[in-house]
């Protein structure tokens, strides 16, 4: 009787073990199929792009056509998703729908690819590339230039549908996901339905940069964007001269400085430099070391942006 009881107990334990092993294996297999995995953190090299519009005041390359060639038309991502601020282009080893947290931008999702957006080649200091869509038109361009290219520690969550996107751009509004139609203002003396229809159809069918612009491009401003020179001098409050003028001009192009370009490094210039430093994660607040001072790190970052524009 004892032997039968022992055999029965061993057999029952064996059956239970097989059941538990099968259940656990099935759970992990289904989890793997679902794409769930532990979030991890790694460094990416992150750049930014935007979608040009034919009615912009400025273009990186100097023309609408040139910026289209540089950035693409930017209507949809590679997976068909309509572009929106925070959409990410990533290498192919990151599936569409992969969620990531990027400090300074928020939780984003992969929906696009790009010829230059590739995995790291194993070289020291080289990281997987990401490209973040920053918007349409002048506002998108300003954001893209301000962001430039940075090496950032990013948290990768995988394709977890429970992770919600959350864009942290301070001046972002939902209507930025809709491109400006760039319709020309119609003169008050010609408001007939037929003239309106003809004008709208001509703009939509054959966008013309000069016709679609709400105001003519300023050749001096375009020249400043195209031929911007790198900044070679460290500057601080109280400095004066041409080097300060060049700095003020670049800060103006990047929408950080709105004062007079007078060559005087005053409190307004110092504040503009500080806001630029904040946008590039070079300073946290005004008590940070070097806040408002145009020193080597700030100058190098500014020159990277100037180089990308040129």
Coordinates of C-alpha atoms in Angstrom, one line a residue:
X1 CA 0.0 0.0 0.0
X2 CA 2.8 2.4 0.9
X3 CA 4.5 1.8 -2.5
X4 CA 1.3 2.5 -4.4
X5 CA 0.8 5.7 -2.4
X6 CA 4.3 6.8 -3.1
X7 CA 3.9 6.1 -6.9
X8 CA 0.6 7.9 -6.9
X9 CA 2.2 11.0 -5.2
X10 CA 5.2 11.1 -7.5
X11 CA 2.9 10.7 -10.6
X12 CA 0.6 13.6 -9.3
X13 CA 3.7 15.8 -8.7
X14 CA 4.9 15.1 -12.2
X15 CA 1.6 16.0 -13.8
X16 CA 1.4 19.2 -11.8
X17 CA 5.0 20.1 -12.8
X18 CA 4.3 19.6 -16.5
X19 CA 1.1 21.7 -16.2
X20 CA 3.0 24.6 -14.5
X21 CA 5.9 24.4 -16.9
X22 CA 3.5 24.5 -19.9
X23 CA 1.5 27.4 -18.4
X24 CA 4.6 29.5 -17.6
X25 CA 6.2 28.8 -21.0
X26 CA 2.9 29.8 -22.7
X27 CA 2.8 33.0 -20.7
X28 CA 6.3 34.1 -21.7
X29 CA 5.8 33.0 -25.3
X30 CA 2.6 35.2 -25.5
X31 CA 4.4 38.0 -23.8
X32 CA 7.2 37.9 -26.3
X33 CA 4.7 37.8 -29.2
X34 CA 2.9 40.8 -27.8
X35 CA 6.2 42.8 -27.9
X36 CA 6.2 43.4 -24.1
X37 CA 9.6 43.8 -22.5
X38 CA 11.4 45.7 -19.7
X39 CA 11.9 49.4 -20.6
X40 CA 15.6 50.3 -20.9
X41 CA 17.6 53.5 -21.3
X42 CA 20.2 54.2 -23.9
X43 CA 21.8 57.2 -25.6
X44 CA 20.6 58.3 -29.0
X45 CA 21.9 61.0 -31.4
X46 CA 18.7 63.1 -31.9
X47 CA 18.2 65.6 -34.7
X48 CA 15.0 67.4 -35.8
X49 CA 13.1 68.1 -39.0
X50 CA 10.0 69.9 -40.2
X51 CA 7.6 70.3 -43.1
X52 CA 8.1 73.4 -45.3
X53 CA 5.2 75.5 -46.5
X54 CA 5.3 77.8 -49.5
X55 CA 4.4 80.9 -47.5
X56 CA 7.3 80.9 -45.0
X57 CA 9.3 84.0 -44.2
X58 CA 12.5 82.1 -44.0
X59 CA 14.0 78.8 -45.3
X60 CA 17.1 76.9 -44.1
X61 CA 18.3 76.5 -47.7
X62 CA 17.0 79.9 -48.9
X63 CA 14.0 78.5 -50.8
X64 CA 10.8 76.4 -50.4
X65 CA 12.0 73.9 -53.0
X66 CA 15.4 73.5 -51.3
X67 CA 13.8 72.8 -47.9
X68 CA 11.5 70.3 -49.5
X69 CA 14.6 68.4 -50.8
X70 CA 16.3 68.6 -47.4
X71 CA 13.3 67.7 -45.2
X72 CA 10.8 66.0 -47.5
X73 CA 7.2 67.1 -48.0
X74 CA 6.4 65.7 -44.5
X75 CA 2.7 64.9 -44.9
X76 CA 2.8 61.4 -43.6
X77 CA 5.3 59.2 -41.8
X78 CA 6.6 56.0 -43.4
X79 CA 3.8 54.0 -41.8
X80 CA 1.1 56.3 -43.2
X81 CA 0.5 58.2 -39.9
X82 CA -0.2 62.0 -40.5
X83 CA 2.8 64.0 -39.2
X84 CA 2.4 65.7 -35.8
X85 CA 4.9 67.3 -33.4
X86 CA 6.8 64.6 -31.6
X87 CA 6.6 62.0 -34.3
X88 CA 9.9 60.1 -34.5
X89 CA 11.9 58.6 -37.4
X90 CA 14.0 55.7 -36.1
X91 CA 16.1 52.9 -37.6
X92 CA 14.4 49.8 -38.8
X93 CA 15.3 47.8 -35.6
X94 CA 12.7 50.0 -33.7
X95 CA 9.2 48.9 -34.9
X96 CA 6.5 51.4 -35.8
X97 CA 4.6 52.3 -32.6
X98 CA 7.7 52.0 -30.3
X99 CA 7.2 54.5 -27.5
X100 CA 10.1 56.5 -26.1
X101 CA 10.6 59.1 -23.5
X102 CA 12.9 62.0 -24.6
X103 CA 13.8 64.5 -21.9
X104 CA 12.7 68.0 -23.0
X105 CA 10.2 66.6 -25.5
X106 CA 8.1 64.0 -23.6
X107 CA 6.8 60.5 -24.6
X108 CA 6.9 60.1 -28.3
X109 CA 6.2 57.3 -30.8
X110 CA 8.1 55.9 -33.9
X111 CA 6.2 56.4 -37.2
X112 CA 8.8 57.3 -39.7
X113 CA 12.1 56.2 -41.3
X114 CA 14.9 58.1 -43.0
X115 CA 18.0 57.5 -45.2
X116 CA 20.3 59.0 -42.6
X117 CA 18.4 57.6 -39.6
X118 CA 20.4 54.5 -39.0
X119 CA 21.9 52.3 -36.3
X120 CA 25.3 53.0 -34.7
X121 CA 28.2 51.5 -36.6
X122 CA 30.0 50.4 -33.4
X123 CA 32.3 53.4 -33.4
X124 CA 32.9 54.9 -30.0
X125 CA 30.8 58.0 -29.4
X126 CA 28.4 57.1 -32.3
X127 CA 24.8 56.3 -31.3
X128 CA 21.6 55.2 -33.0
X129 CA 19.9 58.1 -34.8
X130 CA 16.5 59.5 -34.1
X131 CA 14.8 62.4 -36.0
X132 CA 11.9 64.3 -34.4
X133 CA 9.3 66.1 -36.4
X134 CA 8.9 69.6 -35.0
X135 CA 6.0 71.2 -37.0
X136 CA 5.0 73.0 -40.2
X137 CA 6.3 76.2 -41.6
X138 CA 8.3 78.9 -39.7
X139 CA 7.4 77.7 -36.3
X140 CA 8.5 74.1 -37.1
X141 CA 11.7 75.4 -38.6
X142 CA 12.5 77.5 -35.6
X143 CA 12.0 74.5 -33.3
X144 CA 14.1 72.3 -35.5
X145 CA 17.0 74.8 -35.6
X146 CA 16.8 75.4 -31.9
X147 CA 16.9 71.7 -31.2
X148 CA 19.8 71.1 -33.6
X149 CA 21.4 67.7 -32.9
X150 CA 22.0 66.4 -29.4
X151 CA 23.1 63.2 -27.7
X152 CA 20.3 62.3 -25.3
X153 CA 19.7 59.5 -22.8
X154 CA 16.3 58.1 -23.9
X155 CA 14.0 55.5 -22.2
X156 CA 12.6 53.0 -24.6
X157 CA 9.2 51.4 -23.7
X158 CA 8.6 49.2 -26.7
X159 CA 5.2 48.9 -28.5
X160 CA 3.2 48.9 -25.3
X161 CA -0.3 50.3 -26.1
X162 CA -0.8 51.2 -22.5
X163 CA 1.9 53.9 -22.8
X164 CA 0.3 57.2 -23.9
X165 CA 2.2 59.9 -25.8
X166 CA 2.6 63.2 -24.1
X167 CA 4.4 66.1 -25.9
X168 CA 6.0 68.6 -23.6
X169 CA 6.7 71.4 -26.1
X170 CA 5.9 74.6 -24.2
X171 CA 4.4 76.5 -27.2
X172 CA 2.7 73.5 -28.8
X173 CA -0.9 73.7 -29.8
X174 CA -3.0 70.9 -31.4
X175 CA -3.7 72.9 -34.6
X176 CA 0.0 72.7 -35.5
X177 CA -0.8 69.2 -36.8
X178 CA -2.7 70.9 -39.7
X179 CA -0.7 72.6 -42.4
X180 CA -1.4 76.2 -43.2
X181 CA -3.2 76.3 -46.6
X182 CA -1.2 79.5 -47.6
X183 CA -4.3 81.1 -49.3
X184 CA -3.6 84.6 -50.7
X185 CA -5.6 87.5 -49.3
X186 CA -8.2 88.6 -51.9
X187 CA -8.4 92.3 -52.7
X188 CA -11.7 93.9 -51.4
X189 CA -12.5 95.2 -54.9
X190 CA -12.7 91.6 -56.3
X191 CA -14.7 89.4 -53.9
X192 CA -16.9 87.7 -56.5
X193 CA -17.4 83.9 -55.9
X194 CA -15.9 83.1 -59.3
X195 CA -12.7 85.1 -58.7
X196 CA -12.4 83.5 -55.3
X197 CA -12.7 80.0 -56.8
X198 CA -10.2 80.8 -59.5
X199 CA -7.6 82.2 -57.1
X200 CA -8.0 79.3 -54.6
X201 CA -7.7 76.7 -57.3
X202 CA -4.6 78.3 -58.7
X203 CA -2.8 78.3 -55.4
X204 CA -3.8 74.7 -54.5
X205 CA -2.9 73.3 -58.0
X206 CA 0.3 75.1 -58.6
X207 CA 1.8 76.5 -55.4
X208 CA 4.0 79.5 -56.2
X209 CA 6.4 80.8 -53.6
X210 CA 5.9 84.5 -54.5
X211 CA 2.2 84.3 -55.1
X212 CA 1.5 82.3 -51.9
X213 CA 3.6 84.5 -49.6
X214 CA 1.6 86.7 -47.3
X215 CA 4.5 89.2 -47.5
X216 CA 7.7 89.4 -49.7
X217 CA 10.8 87.8 -48.4
X218 CA 13.3 90.1 -46.9
X219 CA 16.6 89.6 -48.8
X220 CA 18.7 90.8 -45.9
X221 CA 17.1 88.3 -43.6
X222 CA 17.5 85.5 -46.1
X223 CA 21.2 86.5 -46.5
X224 CA 21.7 86.3 -42.7
X225 CA 20.3 82.8 -42.7
X226 CA 22.3 81.6 -45.7
X227 CA 25.6 83.2 -45.0
X228 CA 25.7 83.2 -41.2
X229 CA 29.3 83.1 -39.9
X230 CA 30.5 81.0 -36.9
X231 CA 31.0 82.8 -33.6
X232 CA 34.6 82.7 -32.4
X233 CA 34.5 84.9 -29.3
X234 CA 33.4 84.3 -25.7
X235 CA 31.1 87.1 -24.6
X236 CA 29.5 88.4 -21.4
X237 CA 27.4 91.2 -20.0
X238 CA 29.2 94.6 -20.6
X239 CA 31.0 93.5 -23.8
X240 CA 30.5 95.6 -27.0
X241 CA 31.4 95.3 -30.7
X242 CA 30.8 93.4 -33.9
X243 CA 31.0 90.0 -32.2
X244 CA 28.1 91.0 -30.0
X245 CA 26.1 92.1 -33.1
X246 CA 26.7 88.7 -34.7
X247 CA 25.5 87.0 -31.6
X248 CA 22.4 89.2 -31.4
X249 CA 21.7 88.5 -35.1
X250 CA 21.8 84.7 -34.6
X251 CA 19.7 84.9 -31.4
X252 CA 17.2 86.9 -33.5
X253 CA 17.1 84.3 -36.2
X254 CA 16.4 81.7 -33.6
X255 CA 13.6 83.8 -32.0
X256 CA 15.4 84.3 -28.7
X257 CA 16.3 87.9 -29.0
X258 CA 13.8 90.7 -30.0
X259 CA 15.8 93.8 -29.1
X260 CA 17.9 96.2 -31.2
X261 CA 21.0 94.7 -32.8
X262 CA 23.3 97.3 -31.3
X263 CA 26.4 95.4 -30.4
X264 CA 25.9 95.9 -26.7
X265 CA 25.8 92.8 -24.4
X266 CA 23.1 94.2 -22.1
X267 CA 20.6 92.5 -19.8
X268 CA 18.3 91.7 -22.8
X269 CA 21.1 90.0 -24.7
X270 CA 22.1 88.1 -21.5
X271 CA 18.5 86.9 -21.0
X272 CA 18.3 85.8 -24.6
X273 CA 21.5 83.8 -24.2
X274 CA 20.2 82.2 -21.0
X275 CA 16.9 81.2 -22.8
X276 CA 19.0 79.6 -25.6
X277 CA 21.1 77.8 -23.0
X278 CA 17.9 76.4 -21.4
X279 CA 16.6 75.2 -24.8
X280 CA 19.9 73.3 -25.3
X281 CA 20.0 71.9 -21.7
X282 CA 23.1 73.9 -21.0
X283 CA 21.5 75.7 -18.0
X284 CA 18.7 74.8 -15.7
X285 CA 18.0 78.2 -14.1
X286 CA 19.6 81.6 -13.7
X287 CA 21.7 80.4 -10.8
X288 CA 23.4 77.7 -13.0
X289 CA 27.1 78.2 -13.6
X290 CA 27.6 80.3 -16.8
X291 CA 23.9 81.2 -17.1
X292 CA 23.6 84.2 -19.5
X293 CA 27.3 84.0 -20.4
X294 CA 28.3 83.2 -24.0
X295 CA 31.1 80.8 -23.1
X296 CA 32.8 77.8 -24.9
X297 CA 29.9 75.3 -24.5
X298 CA 27.2 77.7 -25.5
X299 CA 29.4 79.0 -28.4
X300 CA 30.0 75.5 -29.7
X301 CA 26.3 74.7 -29.6
X302 CA 25.4 77.9 -31.4
X303 CA 28.1 77.1 -34.1
X304 CA 26.6 73.6 -34.6
X305 CA 23.3 75.2 -35.4
X306 CA 24.9 77.8 -37.7
X307 CA 26.7 75.1 -39.5
X308 CA 23.5 73.1 -40.0
X309 CA 21.8 76.1 -41.5
X310 CA 24.7 76.8 -43.8

